[in-house]
Amino acid sequence: MNALTFQALRMLADGEFRSGEAMARVLGVSRASVWNALHALDVCGIEIFRVRGRGYRLAQPLELLAKEAVCSALGPLASRFSIEIFDRIESTNTHLMRRLATGVGSGEVIAAEWQTGGRGRRGREWHALPGAALTFSLLWRFEQGAGFFAGLSLAVGVAVMRVLARFGVQQAAGLKWPNDVLSQGRKLAGILIEMQGDVLGPSAAVIGIGLNCRMPARLLERIDQPAVDIATVTGNAPDRNRLLAALLSELELVLTLFARDGFAAFRDEWQKYDVYRNKPVRIALPDGSTVAGTAQGVNENGALLLTTQAGTLRFHSGDVSLRLAA
Ligand code: ATP
């Protein structure tokens, strides 16, 4: 999708009909270019209706991300954030990590309509399409050093759960250690935190969140594990600007408390959301081996507790993956 395609998408976002001729005139291109731009939207899973004599319209109106809308939903808190929205970016985390070197402070936010190279943990891919998800990264600086952050992705998960509840995603939504939000066993959102700093501090965290809002079914099916979006769970696609504002304001609270008290302040709440508690699970280790046991929640640092035949073991997030036992 190029810049013209995003301009065409903006013109149609309200769900009203526009003729190809009028669009071509406003965009200063030929009707064939408009057709190509709209075809690119179709390919990306954004459904377009074409009606002879009336023109084009989106099958569903689309609220595009807009900084003014996010700031207005944030109210007075808007001054705590510096928000930049991209139509298209490789990865919001990568972009913000690069900006760290320029000395930007807490509250820097990069959001994107479309991440073309979204990342999960350990180089895994995060899939999204234009307008289908909320993908953004937030920079936060801390006085503490690296060892302090073991539970940060869990605390961020708590922030996401609180906001999802306000947007109607309540039932059967929960957290899977260390960084996934699930709804009825299907992945709804992912969290990727990247750190930079000294062992003794200070340090900076780039907190990336990808939240499926209304994903085309064929994209959800392509993901190599069960995945779902908010529209399927609640019956409605959320207003992504309000969702982003709600997440930023909740993250502000959570990160401020985390900086003071660490993960211990969130442990009880996290355990309420824990979808694997008391379930038989296996942990996949980096060398390919696995450890089987029963998940017993997390300790005050966010380490996963597993009861095994050899006793209770602790696992720190990073190089291990948690799965339900087959
Ligand atoms: P771990 O338990 O180790 O975190 P994970 O499979 O959840 O394992 P992540 O790095 O958290 O890994 O997330 C990346 C994975 O998420 C991808 O490999 C893919 O399986 C899945 N995925 C990618 N895009 C999406 C999406 N939009 N919605 C849901 N799941 C996705």
XYZ file of C-alpha atoms and ligand atoms in Angstrom:
357
model
C 0.000 0.000 0.000
C 1.456 3.329 -1.015
C 0.671 6.918 0.002
C -2.047 7.225 -2.662
C -3.823 4.162 -1.315
C -3.880 5.657 2.178
C -5.235 8.940 0.757
C -7.980 7.007 -1.033
C -8.718 5.112 2.187
C -9.064 8.416 4.070
C -11.553 9.680 1.476
C -13.715 6.590 1.877
C -13.293 6.135 5.638
C -16.757 7.527 6.476
C -18.427 4.665 4.579
C -20.172 6.996 2.067
C -20.090 6.537 -1.705
C -17.530 8.536 -3.722
C -17.321 8.405 -7.493
C -14.031 7.342 -9.044
C -14.070 10.555 -11.041
C -14.465 12.795 -7.967
C -11.744 10.888 -6.147
C -9.392 11.206 -9.112
C -10.054 14.950 -9.244
C -9.366 15.523 -5.538
C -6.302 13.274 -5.512
C -4.956 14.776 -8.753
C -4.492 11.382 -10.442
C -6.184 9.359 -13.188
C -9.249 7.184 -12.577
C -7.105 4.166 -13.348
C -4.752 5.161 -10.501
C -7.738 5.430 -8.156
C -8.869 1.980 -9.260
C -5.378 0.580 -8.600
C -5.262 2.207 -5.168
C -8.633 0.715 -4.243
C -7.597 -2.661 -5.585
C -4.596 -2.513 -3.214
C -7.046 -1.984 -0.330
C -9.036 -5.014 -1.437
C -5.872 -7.103 -1.507
C -5.186 -6.021 2.075
C -8.571 -7.295 3.198
C -10.373 -3.929 3.318
C -13.598 -4.727 1.519
C -14.799 -2.165 -1.048
C -18.242 -2.064 -2.674
C -18.406 -0.800 -6.258
C -21.809 0.287 -7.572
C -22.214 1.488 -11.124
C -23.344 5.112 -11.185
C -22.547 5.698 -7.494
C -18.882 4.814 -7.175
C -17.006 3.213 -4.312
C -17.568 2.829 -0.613
C -16.038 0.793 2.205
C -18.064 -2.214 3.316
C -17.565 -0.923 6.874
C -16.741 2.675 7.844
C -13.265 2.877 9.329
C -12.150 5.226 12.096
C -8.579 5.979 11.084
C -6.006 6.808 13.703
C -5.781 10.548 14.297
C -3.579 12.326 16.799
C -6.227 14.997 17.556
C -8.809 12.325 18.398
C -6.371 10.492 20.711
C -5.380 13.748 22.449
C -8.978 14.842 22.872
C -9.857 11.468 24.440
C -6.811 11.805 26.724
C -7.962 15.215 27.963
C -5.483 16.942 30.309
C -3.279 13.835 30.254
C -2.437 14.550 26.606
C 0.407 16.807 27.747
C 2.181 13.732 29.206
C 2.534 12.174 25.757
C 4.137 13.042 22.459
C 2.255 11.078 19.832
C 3.201 10.430 16.233
C 1.048 8.374 13.901
C 2.375 6.724 10.762
C 0.322 5.290 7.911
C 2.894 2.607 7.418
C 5.983 1.632 9.326
C 8.123 -1.457 9.558
C 7.846 -1.775 13.339
C 6.824 0.826 15.920
C 9.231 -0.749 18.443
C 12.173 -0.634 16.033
C 11.439 3.002 15.232
C 11.216 4.024 18.885
C 14.344 2.041 19.841
C 16.229 4.044 17.212
C 14.870 7.283 18.677
C 16.127 6.423 22.163
C 19.573 7.615 21.220
C 18.220 11.129 20.571
C 17.322 11.446 24.253
C 13.506 11.507 23.910
C 11.721 11.170 27.239
C 8.943 9.080 28.803
C 5.647 9.352 26.975
C 6.950 9.228 23.396
C 4.407 7.222 21.379
C 4.559 5.830 17.862
C 1.382 4.309 16.444
C 0.805 2.957 12.957
C -2.138 2.104 10.746
C -0.025 -0.669 9.339
C 3.094 -2.357 10.639
C 4.674 -4.167 7.739
C 7.318 -5.946 9.812
C 5.789 -6.265 13.274
C 7.817 -8.420 15.645
C 7.025 -10.817 18.471
C 9.566 -12.221 20.900
C 12.814 -13.714 19.589
C 12.303 -12.523 16.028
C 8.844 -14.014 15.576
C 6.462 -12.225 13.251
C 3.460 -10.129 14.346
C 0.761 -9.966 11.660
C -1.470 -6.974 10.996
C -3.195 -5.218 8.127
C -4.069 -1.539 7.643
C -6.808 -0.434 10.012
C -7.308 -3.954 11.385
C -5.360 -3.623 14.604
C -4.037 -1.125 17.079
C -0.266 -1.281 16.990
C 1.791 1.178 18.962
C 4.873 1.582 21.121
C 5.402 3.724 24.185
C 8.740 4.800 25.611
C 9.136 4.970 29.385
C 12.291 5.804 31.321
C 13.119 4.385 34.761
C 15.760 5.136 37.363
C 16.308 1.432 38.004
C 18.607 -0.944 36.171
C 17.919 -4.017 34.056
C 17.252 -6.518 36.884
C 14.194 -4.578 38.033
C 12.113 -5.247 34.923
C 11.423 -8.958 35.066
C 7.706 -8.364 35.704
C 7.196 -5.353 33.453
C 5.472 -7.192 30.597
C 3.113 -8.758 33.161
C 2.248 -5.352 34.652
C 1.594 -4.038 31.137
C -0.696 -7.043 30.609
C -2.679 -5.929 33.675
C -3.075 -2.452 32.136
C -4.326 -3.990 28.875
C -6.827 -6.209 30.719
C -8.265 -3.265 32.677
C -8.803 -1.308 29.467
C -10.243 -4.255 27.550
C -12.823 -4.736 30.293
C -13.948 -1.134 29.747
C -14.303 -1.884 26.030
C -16.543 -4.866 26.663
C -13.914 -7.635 26.442
C -14.498 -9.252 29.771
C -15.634 -12.773 29.610
C -13.010 -15.412 29.292
C -10.256 -12.933 28.543
C -7.066 -13.483 30.439
C -3.297 -13.352 30.458
C -0.838 -16.028 29.485
C 2.608 -15.687 31.000
C 4.603 -13.717 30.116
C 3.171 -11.477 27.415
C -0.056 -12.596 25.739
C -3.677 -11.564 26.104
C -6.047 -14.404 25.260
C -9.779 -14.684 24.822
C -11.170 -18.193 25.079
C -7.773 -19.638 24.313
C -7.221 -17.435 21.269
C -4.636 -14.694 21.111
C -6.125 -11.211 21.099
C -3.063 -9.090 21.814
C 0.677 -9.366 22.262
C 3.167 -7.299 24.236
C 6.798 -6.863 23.291
C 9.107 -4.990 25.647
C 12.625 -4.019 24.670
C 15.016 -2.486 27.177
C 18.079 -0.347 26.987
C 20.248 0.907 29.820
C 22.831 0.127 32.465
C 22.699 -2.724 34.928
C 22.525 -0.212 37.778
C 20.199 2.164 35.900
C 18.887 4.337 34.524
C 17.105 2.448 31.783
C 14.444 2.856 29.141
C 11.682 0.492 28.081
C 10.034 0.480 24.680
C 6.655 -1.113 25.258
C 5.037 -2.421 22.083
C 1.409 -3.542 22.015
C -0.428 -5.161 19.122
C -4.151 -5.537 19.644
C -6.392 -7.174 17.045
C -9.454 -4.981 16.468
C -11.197 -6.138 13.302
C -8.978 -8.513 11.375
C -10.043 -10.090 8.070
C -10.899 -13.748 8.732
C -8.366 -14.921 6.178
C -5.570 -13.164 8.070
C -6.593 -14.648 11.418
C -6.598 -18.067 9.776
C -3.062 -17.571 8.473
C -1.638 -17.081 11.952
C 0.006 -20.266 13.170
C -1.855 -20.309 16.498
C -5.509 -19.573 17.349
C -6.092 -15.817 17.145
C -9.123 -13.574 17.541
C -10.087 -9.893 17.384
C -12.166 -7.557 19.561
C -14.928 -7.318 16.931
C -15.471 -11.090 17.146
C -15.436 -11.112 20.942
C -17.719 -8.108 21.543
C -19.628 -7.827 18.262
C -18.138 -4.382 17.589
C -14.834 -3.041 16.356
C -13.591 -0.525 18.922
C -12.827 3.109 18.140
C -9.049 2.729 17.980
C -8.371 6.359 18.913
C -10.320 6.009 22.146
C -8.732 2.623 22.736
C -5.238 4.076 22.312
C -6.057 6.975 24.655
C -7.456 4.586 27.281
C -4.368 2.367 27.041
C -1.983 5.308 27.349
C -3.731 6.694 30.381
C -3.844 3.277 32.087
C -0.199 2.646 31.217
C 0.731 5.968 32.759
C -0.798 4.831 36.056
C 0.655 1.345 35.898
C 4.168 2.411 34.903
C 4.306 5.075 37.598
C 3.325 2.534 40.246
C 5.674 -0.064 38.752
C 8.585 2.403 38.990
C 7.832 2.831 42.690
C 6.819 -0.654 43.863
C 7.802 -3.039 41.068
C 5.681 -6.000 39.951
C 4.669 -6.851 43.533
C 1.976 -4.139 43.280
C 0.292 -6.043 40.419
C 0.881 -9.637 41.368
C -2.539 -10.357 42.921
C -4.408 -8.808 40.031
C -2.236 -10.611 37.486
C -3.032 -13.948 39.132
C -6.761 -13.264 38.752
C -6.269 -13.054 34.997
C -3.901 -16.034 34.763
C -5.464 -18.452 32.251
C -3.025 -21.321 32.928
C -3.208 -21.334 36.737
C -3.316 -24.912 38.076
C -3.193 -26.282 34.537
C -0.777 -28.926 33.324
C 1.751 -27.161 31.141
C 5.150 -27.572 29.583
C 7.956 -25.064 29.340
C 10.029 -25.072 26.167
C 13.648 -24.185 26.925
C 16.075 -22.542 24.476
C 18.010 -25.809 23.970
C 14.839 -27.518 22.693
C 14.160 -29.524 25.854
C 10.938 -29.191 27.828
C 9.930 -29.265 31.490
C 6.472 -30.526 32.427
C 4.553 -29.462 35.503
C 1.591 -27.570 36.865
C 1.500 -23.781 36.548
C 1.162 -22.130 39.951
C 1.055 -18.459 39.080
C 3.951 -16.059 39.497
C 6.167 -14.770 42.294
C 6.611 -11.121 43.282
C 9.182 -10.643 40.484
C 6.914 -12.039 37.788
C 8.756 -15.366 37.502
C 6.508 -18.303 36.591
C 6.167 -20.955 39.297
C 5.905 -24.535 38.158
C 5.408 -27.522 40.419
C 7.228 -30.528 39.032
C 8.313 -33.913 40.346
C 11.598 -32.228 41.273
C 9.837 -29.552 43.354
C 8.805 -26.001 42.544
C 10.815 -24.387 39.759
C 10.955 -20.718 38.799
C 11.204 -19.482 35.241
C 12.013 -15.972 34.155
C 10.573 -14.682 30.908
C 13.013 -14.215 28.109
C 14.090 -17.426 26.572
C 11.332 -19.814 27.569
C 7.848 -20.441 26.183
C 4.837 -21.686 28.102
C 2.369 -24.070 26.487
C -0.574 -26.100 27.731
C 0.359 -29.763 28.039
C -0.967 -31.696 25.047
P 5.687 -17.179 23.761
O 4.787 -17.978 24.633
O 7.081 -17.658 23.758
O 5.561 -15.719 23.974
P 4.219 -16.772 21.274
O 3.929 -17.719 20.168
O 3.074 -16.180 21.995
O 5.180 -17.525 22.281
P 5.164 -14.081 20.713
O 6.540 -13.685 20.349
O 4.586 -13.584 21.976
O 5.156 -15.659 20.662
O 4.184 -13.649 19.539
C 4.463 -13.989 18.181
C 3.503 -15.070 17.725
O 2.148 -14.613 17.842
C 3.657 -15.419 16.262
O 4.650 -16.394 16.094
C 2.264 -15.930 15.889
O 2.112 -17.281 16.280
C 1.359 -15.123 16.775
N 0.785 -13.936 16.078
C 1.333 -13.160 15.126
N 0.518 -12.155 14.789
C -0.582 -12.284 15.549
C -1.799 -11.549 15.661
N -2.060 -10.469 14.947
N -2.717 -12.000 16.550
C -2.484 -13.087 17.315
N -1.355 -13.823 17.251
C -0.410 -13.420 16.380
